[in-house]
PDB file of C-alpha atoms in Angstrom:
ATOM      1  CA  MET A 175     -24.061  31.618 -35.236  1.00  0.00           C
ATOM      2  CA  ARG A 176     -25.164  34.235 -37.762  1.00  0.00           C
ATOM      3  CA  ASP A 177     -21.699  34.086 -39.417  1.00  0.00           C
ATOM      4  CA  LEU A 178     -22.025  30.321 -39.802  1.00  0.00           C
ATOM      5  CA  LEU A 179     -25.450  30.783 -41.352  1.00  0.00           C
ATOM      6  CA  ASN A 180     -24.052  33.445 -43.741  1.00  0.00           C
ATOM      7  CA  THR A 181     -21.180  31.126 -44.707  1.00  0.00           C
ATOM      8  CA  CYS A 182     -23.630  28.327 -45.403  1.00  0.00           C
ATOM      9  CA  MET A 183     -25.615  30.669 -47.629  1.00  0.00           C
ATOM     10  CA  LEU A 184     -22.574  31.098 -49.906  1.00  0.00           C
ATOM     11  CA  VAL A 185     -22.926  27.507 -51.080  1.00  0.00           C
ATOM     12  CA  PRO A 186     -24.815  27.541 -54.405  1.00  0.00           C
ATOM     13  CA  GLY A 187     -28.298  26.044 -54.319  1.00  0.00           C
ATOM     14  CA  VAL A 188     -28.615  26.084 -50.492  1.00  0.00           C
ATOM     15  CA  SER A 189     -31.520  28.000 -49.056  1.00  0.00           C
ATOM     16  CA  GLU A 190     -31.620  29.803 -45.739  1.00  0.00           C
ATOM     17  CA  ASN A 191     -33.928  27.116 -44.300  1.00  0.00           C
ATOM     18  CA  ASN A 192     -31.545  24.322 -45.327  1.00  0.00           C
ATOM     19  CA  CYS A 193     -28.616  26.199 -43.780  1.00  0.00           C
ATOM     20  CA  ALA A 194     -30.508  26.736 -40.553  1.00  0.00           C
ATOM     21  CA  GLY A 195     -31.289  23.012 -40.437  1.00  0.00           C
ATOM     22  CA  TRP A 196     -27.654  22.062 -40.972  1.00  0.00           C
ATOM     23  CA  VAL A 197     -26.420  24.531 -38.387  1.00  0.00           C
ATOM     24  CA  GLN A 198     -28.990  23.205 -35.922  1.00  0.00           C
ATOM     25  CA  ALA A 199     -27.976  19.587 -36.676  1.00  0.00           C
ATOM     26  CA  TRP A 200     -24.275  20.326 -36.162  1.00  0.00           C
ATOM     27  CA  GLY A 201     -25.076  22.214 -32.968  1.00  0.00           C
ATOM     28  CA  SER A 202     -27.084  19.252 -31.693  1.00  0.00           C
ATOM     29  CA  LEU A 203     -24.238  16.856 -32.493  1.00  0.00           C
ATOM     30  CA  LEU A 204     -21.765  19.131 -30.737  1.00  0.00           C
ATOM     31  CA  GLY A 205     -24.037  19.363 -27.689  1.00  0.00           C
ATOM     32  CA  LEU A 206     -24.490  15.579 -27.658  1.00  0.00           C
ATOM     33  CA  GLY A 207     -20.726  15.091 -27.893  1.00  0.00           C
ATOM     34  CA  ILE A 208     -20.164  17.414 -24.939  1.00  0.00           C
ATOM     35  CA  ALA A 209     -22.933  15.660 -22.983  1.00  0.00           C
ATOM     36  CA  ILE A 210     -21.191  12.323 -23.528  1.00  0.00           C
ATOM     37  CA  ILE A 211     -17.560  13.417 -23.075  1.00  0.00           C
ATOM     38  CA  PHE A 212     -18.002  15.616 -19.992  1.00  0.00           C
ATOM     39  CA  PRO A 213     -19.238  12.866 -17.638  1.00  0.00           C
ATOM     40  CA  ILE A 214     -16.531  10.510 -18.886  1.00  0.00           C
ATOM     41  CA  ALA A 215     -13.806  13.106 -18.323  1.00  0.00           C
ATOM     42  CA  TYR A 216     -15.245  14.057 -14.937  1.00  0.00           C
ATOM     43  CA  GLY A 217     -15.406  10.392 -13.911  1.00  0.00           C
ATOM     44  CA  PHE A 218     -11.790   9.896 -14.972  1.00  0.00           C
ATOM     45  CA  TYR A 219     -10.739  12.941 -12.932  1.00  0.00           C
ATOM     46  CA  THR A 220     -12.638  11.888  -9.796  1.00  0.00           C
ATOM     47  CA  ARG A 221     -11.303   8.312  -9.975  1.00  0.00           C
ATOM     48  CA  ARG A 222      -7.766   9.644 -10.354  1.00  0.00           C
ATOM     49  CA  GLU A 223      -8.195  11.949  -7.349  1.00  0.00           C
ATOM     50  CA  ALA A 224      -9.706   9.141  -5.254  1.00  0.00           C
ATOM     51  CA  ARG A 225      -6.809   6.862  -6.228  1.00  0.00           C
ATOM     52  CA  ARG A 226      -4.318   9.532  -5.172  1.00  0.00           C
ATOM     53  CA  GLY A 227      -6.152   9.899  -1.855  1.00  0.00           C
ATOM     54  CA  HIS A 228      -5.962   6.149  -1.272  1.00  0.00           C
ATOM     55  CA  PHE A 229      -2.242   6.081  -1.999  1.00  0.00           C
ATOM     56  CA  GLU A 230      -1.768   9.076   0.317  1.00  0.00           C
ATOM     57  CA  ALA A 231      -3.599   7.276   3.146  1.00  0.00           C
ATOM     58  CA  ILE A 232      -1.280   4.312   2.698  1.00  0.00           C
ATOM     59  CA  ALA A 233       1.720   6.664   2.531  1.00  0.00           C
ATOM     60  CA  LEU A 234       0.813   8.064   5.950  1.00  0.00           C
ATOM     61  CA  ASP A 235       0.492   4.551   7.397  1.00  0.00           C
ATOM     62  CA  VAL A 236       3.875   3.581   5.931  1.00  0.00           C
ATOM     63  CA  ARG A 237       5.587   6.733   7.163  1.00  0.00           C
ATOM     64  CA  ILE A 238       4.219   6.533  10.703  1.00  0.00           C
ATOM     65  CA  ALA A 239       4.759   2.752  10.946  1.00  0.00           C
ATOM     66  CA  GLU A 240       8.409   3.185   9.992  1.00  0.00           C
ATOM     67  CA  HIS A 241       8.799   5.908  12.597  1.00  0.00           C
ATOM     68  CA  GLN A 242       7.083   3.852  15.325  1.00  0.00           C
ATOM     69  CA  ALA A 243       9.164   0.776  14.476  1.00  0.00           C
ATOM     70  CA  ARG A 244      12.375   2.838  14.723  1.00  0.00           C
ATOM     71  CA  ILE A 245      11.276   4.145  18.106  1.00  0.00           C
ATOM     72  CA  TYR A 246      10.596   0.587  19.244  1.00  0.00           C
ATOM     73  CA  LEU A 247      13.989  -0.681  18.059  1.00  0.00           C
ATOM     74  CA  GLY A 248      15.786   2.201  19.756  1.00  0.00           C
ATOM     75  CA  SER A 249      13.817   2.057  22.985  1.00  0.00           C
ATOM     76  CA  LYS A 250      14.249   0.018  26.117  1.00  0.00           C
ATOM     77  CA  ILE A 251      10.461  -0.326  26.438  1.00  0.00           C
ATOM     78  CA  MET A 252       9.731  -3.878  25.373  1.00  0.00           C
ATOM     79  CA  VAL A 253       5.920  -3.700  25.337  1.00  0.00           C
ATOM     80  CA  PRO A 254       4.834  -0.154  24.424  1.00  0.00           C
ATOM     81  CA  ALA A 255       1.233   0.995  24.391  1.00  0.00           C
ATOM     82  CA  TYR A 256       1.339   2.430  20.852  1.00  0.00           C
ATOM     83  CA  ARG A 257       0.525   0.507  17.692  1.00  0.00           C
ATOM     84  CA  VAL A 258       1.335   1.225  14.071  1.00  0.00           C
ATOM     85  CA  PRO A 259      -1.538   2.690  12.036  1.00  0.00           C
ATOM     86  CA  LEU A 260      -3.530   0.453   9.744  1.00  0.00           C
ATOM     87  CA  HIS A 261      -6.058   3.002   8.447  1.00  0.00           C
ATOM     88  CA  GLY A 262      -5.397   2.319   4.777  1.00  0.00           C
ATOM     89  CA  LYS A 263      -5.643  -1.450   5.183  1.00  0.00           C
ATOM     90  CA  GLU A 264      -9.432  -1.477   5.494  1.00  0.00           C
ATOM     91  CA  THR A 265     -10.382   1.196   2.955  1.00  0.00           C
ATOM     92  CA  ALA A 266      -7.566   2.376   0.703  1.00  0.00           C
ATOM     93  CA  LEU A 267      -5.900  -0.948  -0.105  1.00  0.00           C
ATOM     94  CA  PRO A 268      -9.096  -2.769  -1.173  1.00  0.00           C
ATOM     95  CA  ALA A 269     -10.118   0.214  -3.304  1.00  0.00           C
ATOM     96  CA  LEU A 270      -6.716   0.286  -5.017  1.00  0.00           C
ATOM     97  CA  LEU A 271      -6.780  -3.454  -5.631  1.00  0.00           C
ATOM     98  CA  ALA A 272     -10.280  -3.186  -7.127  1.00  0.00           C
ATOM     99  CA  ASP A 273      -9.169  -0.239  -9.268  1.00  0.00           C
ATOM    100  CA  GLY A 274      -6.785  -2.535 -11.132  1.00  0.00           C
ATOM    101  CA  LYS A 275      -4.120   0.128 -11.753  1.00  0.00           C
ATOM    102  CA  MET A 276      -1.387  -1.697  -9.809  1.00  0.00           C
ATOM    103  CA  ASN A 277       0.572  -4.633 -11.125  1.00  0.00           C
ATOM    104  CA  ALA A 278       1.001  -7.804  -9.045  1.00  0.00           C
ATOM    105  CA  LYS A 279       4.421  -6.756  -7.716  1.00  0.00           C
ATOM    106  CA  ASP A 280       3.119  -3.399  -6.426  1.00  0.00           C
ATOM    107  CA  ALA A 281       0.015  -4.955  -4.898  1.00  0.00           C
ATOM    108  CA  THR A 282       2.129  -7.637  -3.207  1.00  0.00           C
ATOM    109  CA  ALA A 283       4.489  -5.028  -1.739  1.00  0.00           C
ATOM    110  CA  LEU A 284       1.609  -3.111  -0.141  1.00  0.00           C
ATOM    111  CA  VAL A 285      -0.107  -6.267   1.105  1.00  0.00           C
ATOM    112  CA  GLN A 286       3.170  -7.504   2.614  1.00  0.00           C
ATOM    113  CA  PHE A 287       3.644  -4.160   4.359  1.00  0.00           C
ATOM    114  CA  TYR A 288       0.194  -4.462   5.938  1.00  0.00           C
ATOM    115  CA  VAL A 289       0.762  -8.126   6.841  1.00  0.00           C
ATOM    116  CA  ASP A 290       3.903  -7.193   8.760  1.00  0.00           C
ATOM    117  CA  ALA A 291       2.345  -4.064  10.284  1.00  0.00           C
ATOM    118  CA  THR A 292      -0.657  -6.098  11.466  1.00  0.00           C
ATOM    119  CA  SER A 293       1.649  -8.812  12.766  1.00  0.00           C
ATOM    120  CA  PHE A 294       3.744  -6.221  14.639  1.00  0.00           C
ATOM    121  CA  ASN A 295       0.602  -4.916  16.342  1.00  0.00           C
ATOM    122  CA  TYR A 296      -0.588  -8.455  17.075  1.00  0.00           C
ATOM    123  CA  CYS A 297       2.760  -9.402  18.640  1.00  0.00           C
ATOM    124  CA  LEU A 298       2.630  -6.290  20.823  1.00  0.00           C
ATOM    125  CA  ASP A 299      -0.929  -7.137  21.914  1.00  0.00           C
ATOM    126  CA  LEU A 300      -0.030 -10.765  22.613  1.00  0.00           C
ATOM    127  CA  THR A 301       3.064  -9.836  24.604  1.00  0.00           C
ATOM    128  CA  GLN A 302       1.148  -7.248  26.587  1.00  0.00           C
ATOM    129  CA  GLN A 303      -1.543  -9.825  27.367  1.00  0.00           C
ATOM    130  CA  MET A 304       1.050 -12.436  28.374  1.00  0.00           C
ATOM    131  CA  LYS A 305       2.743  -9.880  30.628  1.00  0.00           C
ATOM    132  CA  ALA A 306      -0.577  -8.972  32.258  1.00  0.00           C
ATOM    133  CA  ASN A 307      -1.350 -12.678  32.839  1.00  0.00           C
ATOM    134  CA  GLY A 308       2.036 -13.279  34.453  1.00  0.00           C
ATOM    135  CA  GLU A 309       3.194 -15.554  31.640  1.00  0.00           C
ATOM    136  CA  ALA A 310       6.723 -15.668  30.220  1.00  0.00           C
ATOM    137  CA  TRP A 311       6.527 -12.829  27.691  1.00  0.00           C
ATOM    138  CA  GLN A 312      10.233 -11.992  27.201  1.00  0.00           C
ATOM    139  CA  PRO A 313      10.762 -14.598  24.407  1.00  0.00           C
ATOM    140  CA  GLU A 314       8.066 -12.819  22.357  1.00  0.00           C
ATOM    141  CA  VAL A 315      10.154  -9.637  22.324  1.00  0.00           C
ATOM    142  CA  ASN A 316      12.491 -11.154  19.704  1.00  0.00           C
ATOM    143  CA  ARG A 317       9.519 -11.698  17.392  1.00  0.00           C
ATOM    144  CA  ILE A 318       8.391  -8.080  17.910  1.00  0.00           C
ATOM    145  CA  LYS A 319      11.889  -6.862  17.063  1.00  0.00           C
ATOM    146  CA  LEU A 320      11.933  -8.963  13.896  1.00  0.00           C
ATOM    147  CA  LYS A 321       8.564  -7.503  12.826  1.00  0.00           C
ATOM    148  CA  ALA A 322       9.795  -3.984  13.639  1.00  0.00           C
ATOM    149  CA  GLU A 323      12.899  -4.542  11.497  1.00  0.00           C
ATOM    150  CA  HIS A 324      10.639  -5.388   8.539  1.00  0.00           C
ATOM    151  CA  LEU A 325       8.951  -2.004   8.877  1.00  0.00           C
ATOM    152  CA  VAL A 326      12.091   0.159   8.748  1.00  0.00           C
ATOM    153  CA  SER A 327      14.261   1.271   5.881  1.00  0.00           C
ATOM    154  CA  GLY A 328      17.523  -0.369   5.045  1.00  0.00           C
ATOM    155  CA  GLY A 329      16.848  -3.909   6.257  1.00  0.00           C
ATOM    156  CA  SER A 330      17.281  -6.939   4.030  1.00  0.00           C
ATOM    157  CA  ARG A 331      13.511  -7.581   4.168  1.00  0.00           C
ATOM    158  CA  SER A 332      12.325  -3.999   4.480  1.00  0.00           C
ATOM    159  CA  ARG A 333       8.621  -3.704   3.802  1.00  0.00           C
ATOM    160  CA  TYR A 334       9.048   0.065   4.178  1.00  0.00           C
ATOM    161  CA  ASP A 335      11.408   0.328   1.197  1.00  0.00           C
ATOM    162  CA  ASP A 336       9.174  -1.891  -0.947  1.00  0.00           C
ATOM    163  CA  ALA A 337       6.070   0.137  -0.061  1.00  0.00           C
ATOM    164  CA  VAL A 338       7.848   3.455  -0.677  1.00  0.00           C
ATOM    165  CA  ALA A 339       8.928   2.210  -4.119  1.00  0.00           C
ATOM    166  CA  VAL A 340       5.241   1.600  -4.941  1.00  0.00           C
ATOM    167  CA  LEU A 341       4.240   5.008  -3.581  1.00  0.00           C
ATOM    168  CA  ARG A 342       6.951   6.733  -5.644  1.00  0.00           C
ATOM    169  CA  LYS A 343       5.555   5.035  -8.725  1.00  0.00           C
ATOM    170  CA  HIS A 344       1.919   6.007  -8.101  1.00  0.00           C
ATOM    171  CA  LEU A 345       2.064   9.371  -6.302  1.00  0.00           C
ATOM    172  CA  PRO A 346       3.152  12.692  -7.779  1.00  0.00           C
ATOM    173  CA  PRO A 347       6.389  14.160  -6.343  1.00  0.00           C
ATOM    174  CA  ALA A 348       4.426  16.985  -4.677  1.00  0.00           C
ATOM    175  CA  SER A 349       2.410  14.458  -2.629  1.00  0.00           C
ATOM    176  CA  LEU A 350       5.541  12.551  -1.615  1.00  0.00           C
ATOM    177  CA  LYS A 351       7.221  15.757  -0.508  1.00  0.00           C
ATOM    178  CA  ARG A 352       4.141  17.047   1.328  1.00  0.00           C
ATOM    179  CA  LEU A 353       3.724  13.748   3.166  1.00  0.00           C
ATOM    180  CA  ASP A 354       7.494  13.458   3.786  1.00  0.00           C
ATOM    181  CA  VAL A 355       7.628   9.944   2.361  1.00  0.00           C
ATOM    182  CA  GLU A 356      11.126   9.063   1.346  1.00  0.00           C
ATOM    183  CA  GLU A 357      13.646   6.310   1.433  1.00  0.00           C
ATOM    184  CA  ARG A 358      15.264   6.544   4.819  1.00  0.00           C
ATOM    185  CA  THR A 359      18.632   5.228   5.874  1.00  0.00           C
ATOM    186  CA  ASP A 360      18.798   7.135   9.140  1.00  0.00           C
ATOM    187  CA  SER A 361      16.396   7.840  11.970  1.00  0.00           C
ATOM    188  CA  THR A 362      14.711  10.848  10.353  1.00  0.00           C
ATOM    189  CA  GLU A 363      12.214  12.288  12.796  1.00  0.00           C
ATOM    190  CA  LEU A 364       8.577  12.982  12.052  1.00  0.00           C
ATOM    191  CA  ASP A 365       7.380  16.530  12.534  1.00  0.00           C
TER     192      ASP A 365
END
């Protein structure tokens, strides 16, 4: 600060009081700039981290749903007790849609994944209820299989592949690797 004041004093016709005033004014402007920029930068950082957390929650739902659907398709149990997770549907997806960082195609892919995941769970619940009531539940199994096929990789209408494409676009590679979210063409097991 003293060096700045000494430099200011080298200007002809400027007194020490004037220099002190200018140094104080520039210091105030710098402080004001920092006071304005810091909250904006911090807000940007926290929104980015929250967005990543929302995409990671959806990534876990997608990964586990694909695994559960594969188990269903490969199993002889027609009405299992498990359901695919829908944790991100209630919190993460609405927050991401409100954030406005996804285009319509990406948003549609995630919504379609959750529509099919919810429908898969609903079909399982309905079939289980029909079975418990002694109703003819076997015809519903074909609908469950169709919904399960939508949730696995490699199908012609794979919601998994569409959702993973969105996740690859919006998540850093380290998150994808850590969460083991990838395009699958085989029955890769979850850890």
